Amino acid sequence: MFSSNKPLHRRWFVLLSLIAAIGMITIGLVLWKAVGLSSLSSVADRVADAKPVLSGLRFIFIAVLAISWSQLPAFWGITGHDHGIEPGHWMALRWRVVGWLITVELVLGQNIL
């Protein structure tokens, strides 16, 4: 009834949450320092210049995820987190996940839709 992996899941969740919080604080400090050192218009220009590169990186991430999707069940099996999901079901989810990631990128990242 109770999984013995629950403390392990909690540890991973706390670790990833801590990494995300540290990353957000770091980005916030860098942006705060950038605004303090230069005008807001120059910061906006830098962000506008970086948008195509960052959009390309996000699309590359989505493509790498789609290409390497078949290796993910093996990775989760090695780490002991397979949760009983069959490989056929896992592969059926690939295009749904990639489709949603592209939709979110187009809506939020590109403001297309």
CSV table of N, CA, C and O in Angstrom, one decimal, residues 1-93:
chain,number,residue,atom,x,y,z
A,1,MET,N,0.8,-1.2,0.0
A,1,MET,CA,0.0,0.0,0.0
A,1,MET,C,0.9,1.3,0.0
A,1,MET,O,0.6,2.2,-0.7
A,2,PHE,N,1.9,1.3,0.9
A,2,PHE,CA,2.8,2.4,0.9
A,2,PHE,C,4.0,2.1,0.2
A,2,PHE,O,4.6,1.1,0.3
A,3,SER,N,4.5,3.1,-0.6
A,3,SER,CA,5.7,2.9,-1.3
A,3,SER,C,7.0,3.2,-0.5
A,3,SER,O,7.0,4.1,0.3
A,4,SER,N,8.0,2.3,-0.6
A,4,SER,CA,9.2,2.6,0.1
A,4,SER,C,10.0,3.7,-0.6
A,4,SER,O,11.0,4.1,0.0
A,5,ASN,N,9.6,4.1,-1.8
A,5,ASN,CA,10.4,5.1,-2.5
A,5,ASN,C,9.9,6.5,-2.1
A,5,ASN,O,10.4,7.5,-2.7
A,6,LYS,N,8.9,6.7,-1.2
A,6,LYS,CA,8.3,8.0,-0.9
A,6,LYS,C,9.4,8.9,-0.4
A,6,LYS,O,9.4,10.1,-0.8
A,7,PRO,N,10.3,8.5,0.6
A,7,PRO,CA,11.3,9.5,1.0
A,7,PRO,C,12.3,9.9,-0.1
A,7,PRO,O,12.7,11.0,-0.2
A,8,LEU,N,12.5,8.9,-1.0
A,8,LEU,CA,13.4,9.3,-2.2
A,8,LEU,C,12.7,10.3,-3.1
A,8,LEU,O,13.4,11.2,-3.5
A,9,HIS,N,11.4,10.1,-3.3
A,9,HIS,CA,10.7,11.1,-4.2
A,9,HIS,C,10.7,12.4,-3.5
A,9,HIS,O,10.8,13.5,-4.1
A,10,ARG,N,10.5,12.5,-2.2
A,10,ARG,CA,10.5,13.7,-1.4
A,10,ARG,C,11.8,14.4,-1.5
A,10,ARG,O,11.9,15.6,-1.7
A,11,ARG,N,12.9,13.6,-1.4
A,11,ARG,CA,14.2,14.2,-1.5
A,11,ARG,C,14.5,14.8,-2.9
A,11,ARG,O,15.0,15.9,-3.0
A,12,TRP,N,14.1,14.1,-3.9
A,12,TRP,CA,14.3,14.6,-5.3
A,12,TRP,C,13.4,15.9,-5.5
A,12,TRP,O,13.9,16.9,-6.1
A,13,PHE,N,12.2,15.9,-5.0
A,13,PHE,CA,11.3,17.0,-5.1
A,13,PHE,C,11.9,18.2,-4.4
A,13,PHE,O,12.0,19.3,-4.9
A,14,VAL,N,12.4,18.0,-3.2
A,14,VAL,CA,13.0,19.1,-2.4
A,14,VAL,C,14.3,19.6,-3.1
A,14,VAL,O,14.5,20.8,-3.2
A,15,LEU,N,15.1,18.7,-3.6
A,15,LEU,CA,16.4,19.1,-4.3
A,15,LEU,C,16.0,19.9,-5.6
A,15,LEU,O,16.6,20.9,-5.8
A,16,LEU,N,15.1,19.4,-6.4
A,16,LEU,CA,14.8,20.1,-7.6
A,16,LEU,C,14.1,21.5,-7.3
A,16,LEU,O,14.4,22.5,-8.0
A,17,SER,N,13.3,21.5,-6.2
A,17,SER,CA,12.7,22.8,-5.8
A,17,SER,C,13.8,23.8,-5.4
A,17,SER,O,13.7,25.0,-5.7
A,18,LEU,N,14.7,23.3,-4.6
A,18,LEU,CA,15.8,24.1,-4.2
A,18,LEU,C,16.7,24.7,-5.4
A,18,LEU,O,17.0,25.9,-5.4
A,19,ILE,N,16.9,23.8,-6.3
A,19,ILE,CA,17.7,24.2,-7.5
A,19,ILE,C,16.9,25.3,-8.3
A,19,ILE,O,17.5,26.3,-8.7
A,20,ALA,N,15.6,25.1,-8.4
A,20,ALA,CA,14.8,26.1,-9.1
A,20,ALA,C,14.7,27.4,-8.4
A,20,ALA,O,14.8,28.5,-9.0
A,21,ALA,N,14.6,27.3,-7.1
A,21,ALA,CA,14.6,28.6,-6.3
A,21,ALA,C,15.9,29.3,-6.4
A,21,ALA,O,15.9,30.5,-6.6
A,22,ILE,N,17.0,28.6,-6.3
A,22,ILE,CA,18.3,29.2,-6.4
A,22,ILE,C,18.5,29.9,-7.8
A,22,ILE,O,19.0,31.0,-8.0
A,23,GLY,N,18.0,29.1,-8.8
A,23,GLY,CA,18.1,29.7,-10.2
A,23,GLY,C,17.3,30.9,-10.4
A,23,GLY,O,17.7,31.9,-11.0
A,24,MET,N,16.1,30.9,-9.8
A,24,MET,CA,15.2,32.1,-9.9
A,24,MET,C,15.8,33.3,-9.2
A,24,MET,O,15.8,34.4,-9.7
A,25,ILE,N,16.4,33.1,-8.0
A,25,ILE,CA,17.0,34.1,-7.2
A,25,ILE,C,18.2,34.7,-8.0
A,25,ILE,O,18.4,35.9,-8.1
A,26,THR,N,19.0,33.8,-8.6
A,26,THR,CA,20.2,34.2,-9.3
A,26,THR,C,19.8,35.0,-10.5
A,26,THR,O,20.4,36.1,-10.8
A,27,ILE,N,18.8,34.6,-11.3
A,27,ILE,CA,18.4,35.4,-12.4
A,27,ILE,C,17.8,36.7,-12.0
A,27,ILE,O,18.1,37.7,-12.6
A,28,GLY,N,17.0,36.7,-10.9
A,28,GLY,CA,16.5,38.0,-10.4
A,28,GLY,C,17.6,39.0,-10.0
A,28,GLY,O,17.5,40.1,-10.3
A,29,LEU,N,18.6,38.4,-9.3
A,29,LEU,CA,19.8,39.3,-8.9
A,29,LEU,C,20.5,39.8,-10.1
A,29,LEU,O,20.9,41.0,-10.1
A,30,VAL,N,20.7,39.0,-11.1
A,30,VAL,CA,21.4,39.5,-12.3
A,30,VAL,C,20.6,40.5,-13.0
A,30,VAL,O,21.1,41.6,-13.5
A,31,LEU,N,19.3,40.3,-13.2
A,31,LEU,CA,18.5,41.3,-13.8
A,31,LEU,C,18.4,42.6,-13.0
A,31,LEU,O,18.4,43.7,-13.5
A,32,TRP,N,18.3,42.5,-11.7
A,32,TRP,CA,18.3,43.7,-10.8
A,32,TRP,C,19.6,44.5,-11.0
A,32,TRP,O,19.6,45.7,-11.1
A,33,LYS,N,20.7,43.8,-11.0
A,33,LYS,CA,22.0,44.4,-11.2
A,33,LYS,C,22.1,45.1,-12.6
A,33,LYS,O,22.6,46.2,-12.7
A,34,ALA,N,21.5,44.4,-13.6
A,34,ALA,CA,21.6,44.9,-15.0
A,34,ALA,C,20.7,46.2,-15.0
A,34,ALA,O,21.1,47.2,-15.7
A,35,VAL,N,19.6,46.2,-14.4
A,35,VAL,CA,18.7,47.4,-14.4
A,35,VAL,C,19.4,48.5,-13.7
A,35,VAL,O,19.3,49.7,-14.1
A,36,GLY,N,20.1,48.2,-12.6
A,36,GLY,CA,20.8,49.2,-11.8
A,36,GLY,C,22.0,49.8,-12.5
A,36,GLY,O,22.3,51.0,-12.3
A,37,LEU,N,22.6,49.0,-13.4
A,37,LEU,CA,23.8,49.5,-14.1
A,37,LEU,C,23.5,50.2,-15.4
A,37,LEU,O,24.3,51.0,-15.9
A,38,SER,N,22.4,50.0,-16.0
A,38,SER,CA,22.0,50.6,-17.2
A,38,SER,C,20.6,51.0,-17.3
A,38,SER,O,19.8,50.7,-16.4
A,39,SER,N,20.2,51.6,-18.3
A,39,SER,CA,18.8,52.1,-18.4
A,39,SER,C,17.9,50.9,-18.8
A,39,SER,O,18.3,49.9,-19.3
A,40,LEU,N,16.7,51.1,-18.5
A,40,LEU,CA,15.7,50.1,-18.8
A,40,LEU,C,15.5,49.8,-20.3
A,40,LEU,O,15.3,48.6,-20.7
A,41,SER,N,15.7,50.8,-21.1
A,41,SER,CA,15.6,50.5,-22.5
A,41,SER,C,16.7,49.7,-23.1
A,41,SER,O,16.5,48.8,-23.9
A,42,SER,N,17.9,49.8,-22.5
A,42,SER,CA,19.0,49.0,-23.0
A,42,SER,C,18.8,47.5,-22.5
A,42,SER,O,19.2,46.6,-23.2
A,43,VAL,N,18.3,47.3,-21.3
A,43,VAL,CA,17.9,46.0,-20.9
A,43,VAL,C,16.9,45.4,-21.8
A,43,VAL,O,17.0,44.2,-22.1
A,44,ALA,N,15.9,46.2,-22.1
A,44,ALA,CA,14.8,45.7,-23.0
A,44,ALA,C,15.4,45.3,-24.4
A,44,ALA,O,15.0,44.3,-25.0
A,45,ASP,N,16.3,46.1,-24.8
A,45,ASP,CA,17.0,45.8,-26.1
A,45,ASP,C,17.8,44.4,-26.0
A,45,ASP,O,17.8,43.6,-27.0
A,46,ARG,N,18.5,44.2,-24.9
A,46,ARG,CA,19.2,43.0,-24.7
A,46,ARG,C,18.3,41.8,-24.7
A,46,ARG,O,18.6,40.7,-25.2
A,47,VAL,N,17.2,41.9,-24.0
A,47,VAL,CA,16.2,40.8,-23.9
A,47,VAL,C,15.6,40.6,-25.3
A,47,VAL,O,15.5,39.4,-25.7
A,48,ALA,N,15.3,41.6,-26.0
A,48,ALA,CA,14.8,41.4,-27.4
A,48,ALA,C,15.8,40.8,-28.3
A,48,ALA,O,15.5,39.9,-29.2
A,49,ASP,N,17.1,41.1,-28.1
A,49,ASP,CA,18.2,40.5,-28.9
A,49,ASP,C,18.3,39.0,-28.6
A,49,ASP,O,18.7,38.2,-29.4
A,50,ALA,N,18.1,38.6,-27.3
A,50,ALA,CA,18.2,37.2,-26.9
A,50,ALA,C,17.0,36.4,-27.2
A,50,ALA,O,17.1,35.1,-27.1
A,51,LYS,N,15.9,36.9,-27.5
A,51,LYS,CA,14.7,36.2,-27.7
A,51,LYS,C,14.8,35.1,-28.8
A,51,LYS,O,14.4,34.0,-28.6
A,52,PRO,N,15.4,35.4,-30.0
A,52,PRO,CA,15.5,34.4,-31.0
A,52,PRO,C,16.4,33.2,-30.6
A,52,PRO,O,16.1,32.1,-30.9
A,53,VAL,N,17.5,33.6,-29.9
A,53,VAL,CA,18.4,32.5,-29.5
A,53,VAL,C,17.7,31.6,-28.5
A,53,VAL,O,17.8,30.4,-28.5
A,54,LEU,N,17.0,32.2,-27.5
A,54,LEU,CA,16.3,31.4,-26.5
A,54,LEU,C,15.2,30.6,-27.0
A,54,LEU,O,14.9,29.5,-26.6
A,55,SER,N,14.5,31.2,-28.0
A,55,SER,CA,13.4,30.4,-28.7
A,55,SER,C,14.0,29.2,-29.4
A,55,SER,O,13.4,28.1,-29.4
A,56,GLY,N,15.1,29.4,-30.1
A,56,GLY,CA,15.8,28.3,-30.8
A,56,GLY,C,16.2,27.2,-29.8
A,56,GLY,O,16.1,26.0,-30.0
A,57,LEU,N,16.7,27.6,-28.6
A,57,LEU,CA,17.1,26.7,-27.6
A,57,LEU,C,15.9,25.9,-27.1
A,57,LEU,O,16.0,24.7,-26.9
A,58,ARG,N,14.8,26.5,-26.9
A,58,ARG,CA,13.6,25.8,-26.5
A,58,ARG,C,13.1,24.8,-27.5
A,58,ARG,O,12.8,23.7,-27.2
A,59,PHE,N,13.2,25.2,-28.8
A,59,PHE,CA,12.8,24.3,-29.8
A,59,PHE,C,13.8,23.1,-29.9
A,59,PHE,O,13.4,22.0,-30.2
A,60,ILE,N,15.0,23.4,-29.7
A,60,ILE,CA,16.0,22.3,-29.7
A,60,ILE,C,15.8,21.3,-28.6
A,60,ILE,O,15.8,20.1,-28.7
A,61,PHE,N,15.4,21.9,-27.4
A,61,PHE,CA,15.1,21.0,-26.3
A,61,PHE,C,13.9,20.1,-26.6
A,61,PHE,O,13.9,18.9,-26.3
A,62,ILE,N,12.9,20.7,-27.2
A,62,ILE,CA,11.7,19.9,-27.5
A,62,ILE,C,12.1,18.8,-28.5
A,62,ILE,O,11.6,17.7,-28.4
A,63,ALA,N,12.9,19.1,-29.5
A,63,ALA,CA,13.3,18.1,-30.5
A,63,ALA,C,14.2,17.0,-29.9
A,63,ALA,O,14.0,15.8,-30.2
A,64,VAL,N,15.1,17.4,-29.0
A,64,VAL,CA,15.9,16.4,-28.3
A,64,VAL,C,15.0,15.5,-27.4
A,64,VAL,O,15.2,14.3,-27.3
A,65,LEU,N,14.0,16.1,-26.8
A,65,LEU,CA,13.1,15.3,-26.0
A,65,LEU,C,12.3,14.3,-26.9
A,65,LEU,O,12.2,13.1,-26.5
A,66,ALA,N,11.9,14.7,-28.0
A,66,ALA,CA,11.1,13.8,-28.9
A,66,ALA,C,12.0,12.7,-29.5
A,66,ALA,O,11.6,11.6,-29.6
A,67,ILE,N,13.3,13.1,-29.8
A,67,ILE,CA,14.2,12.1,-30.3
A,67,ILE,C,14.6,11.1,-29.3
A,67,ILE,O,14.7,9.9,-29.5
A,68,SER,N,14.9,11.5,-28.1
A,68,SER,CA,15.4,10.6,-27.0
A,68,SER,C,14.3,10.0,-26.2
A,68,SER,O,14.6,9.4,-25.2
A,69,TRP,N,13.0,10.2,-26.6
A,69,TRP,CA,11.9,9.7,-25.8
A,69,TRP,C,12.0,8.2,-25.6
A,69,TRP,O,11.6,7.7,-24.5
A,70,SER,N,12.4,7.5,-26.6
A,70,SER,CA,12.4,6.0,-26.4
A,70,SER,C,13.5,5.5,-25.4
A,70,SER,O,13.3,4.4,-24.9
A,71,GLN,N,14.4,6.3,-25.1
A,71,GLN,CA,15.4,5.9,-24.0
A,71,GLN,C,15.0,6.3,-22.6
A,71,GLN,O,15.5,5.8,-21.7
A,72,LEU,N,13.9,7.1,-22.5
A,72,LEU,CA,13.5,7.5,-21.1
A,72,LEU,C,13.0,6.4,-20.3
A,72,LEU,O,13.3,6.3,-19.1
A,73,PRO,N,12.2,5.4,-20.8
A,73,PRO,CA,11.7,4.3,-20.0
A,73,PRO,C,12.9,3.5,-19.4
A,73,PRO,O,12.9,3.1,-18.2
A,74,ALA,N,13.9,3.3,-20.2
A,74,ALA,CA,15.1,2.6,-19.7
A,74,ALA,C,15.8,3.4,-18.6
A,74,ALA,O,16.3,2.8,-17.6
A,75,PHE,N,15.9,4.7,-18.8
A,75,PHE,CA,16.5,5.6,-17.7
A,75,PHE,C,15.7,5.5,-16.4
A,75,PHE,O,16.2,5.3,-15.4
A,76,TRP,N,14.3,5.6,-16.6
A,76,TRP,CA,13.5,5.5,-15.3
A,76,TRP,C,13.6,4.1,-14.7
A,76,TRP,O,13.5,4.0,-13.5
A,77,GLY,N,13.7,3.1,-15.6
A,77,GLY,CA,13.9,1.7,-15.0
A,77,GLY,C,15.2,1.6,-14.3
A,77,GLY,O,15.2,0.9,-13.2
A,78,ILE,N,16.3,2.2,-14.7
A,78,ILE,CA,17.6,2.1,-14.1
A,78,ILE,C,17.5,2.8,-12.7
A,78,ILE,O,18.0,2.3,-11.7
A,79,THR,N,16.8,3.9,-12.6
A,79,THR,CA,16.7,4.6,-11.4
A,79,THR,C,15.6,4.1,-10.4
A,79,THR,O,15.5,4.5,-9.3
A,80,GLY,N,14.9,3.1,-10.9
A,80,GLY,CA,13.8,2.4,-10.1
A,80,GLY,C,12.5,3.2,-10.0
A,80,GLY,O,11.7,3.0,-9.1
A,81,HIS,N,12.3,4.1,-11.0
A,81,HIS,CA,11.0,4.9,-11.0
A,81,HIS,C,10.2,4.5,-12.2
A,81,HIS,O,9.6,5.4,-12.8
A,82,ASP,N,10.0,3.3,-12.5
A,82,ASP,CA,9.2,3.0,-13.7
A,82,ASP,C,7.7,3.0,-13.5
A,82,ASP,O,7.0,3.2,-14.4
A,83,HIS,N,7.3,2.9,-12.3
A,83,HIS,CA,5.9,3.0,-11.9
A,83,HIS,C,4.9,2.1,-12.7
A,83,HIS,O,3.7,2.4,-12.8
A,84,GLY,N,5.5,1.1,-13.2
A,84,GLY,CA,4.6,0.1,-13.9
A,84,GLY,C,4.1,0.6,-15.3
A,84,GLY,O,3.1,0.0,-15.8
A,85,ILE,N,4.6,1.6,-15.8
A,85,ILE,CA,4.1,2.1,-17.1
A,85,ILE,C,4.7,1.2,-18.2
A,85,ILE,O,5.9,1.0,-18.3
A,86,GLU,N,3.8,0.7,-19.1
A,86,GLU,CA,4.3,-0.1,-20.2
A,86,GLU,C,5.0,0.7,-21.3
A,86,GLU,O,4.5,1.8,-21.5
A,87,PRO,N,6.0,0.2,-22.0
A,87,PRO,CA,6.7,0.9,-23.0
A,87,PRO,C,5.7,1.4,-24.1
A,87,PRO,O,5.9,2.5,-24.7
A,88,GLY,N,4.7,0.6,-24.5
A,88,GLY,CA,3.8,1.0,-25.6
A,88,GLY,C,3.0,2.3,-25.2
A,88,GLY,O,2.8,3.2,-26.0
A,89,HIS,N,2.6,2.3,-23.9
A,89,HIS,CA,1.8,3.5,-23.4
A,89,HIS,C,2.8,4.7,-23.3
A,89,HIS,O,2.4,5.8,-23.7
A,90,TRP,N,4.0,4.4,-22.9
A,90,TRP,CA,5.0,5.5,-22.8
A,90,TRP,C,5.3,6.1,-24.2
A,90,TRP,O,5.3,7.3,-24.3
A,91,MET,N,5.4,5.3,-25.2
A,91,MET,CA,5.6,5.8,-26.6
A,91,MET,C,4.4,6.5,-27.1
A,91,MET,O,4.5,7.4,-27.9
A,92,ALA,N,3.2,6.1,-26.7
A,92,ALA,CA,2.0,6.8,-27.2
A,92,ALA,C,1.9,8.2,-26.6
A,92,ALA,O,1.3,9.1,-27.2
A,93,LEU,N,2.5,8.4,-25.5
A,93,LEU,CA,2.5,9.7,-24.9
A,93,LEU,C,3.5,10.7,-25.5
A,93,LEU,O,3.4,11.9,-25.3
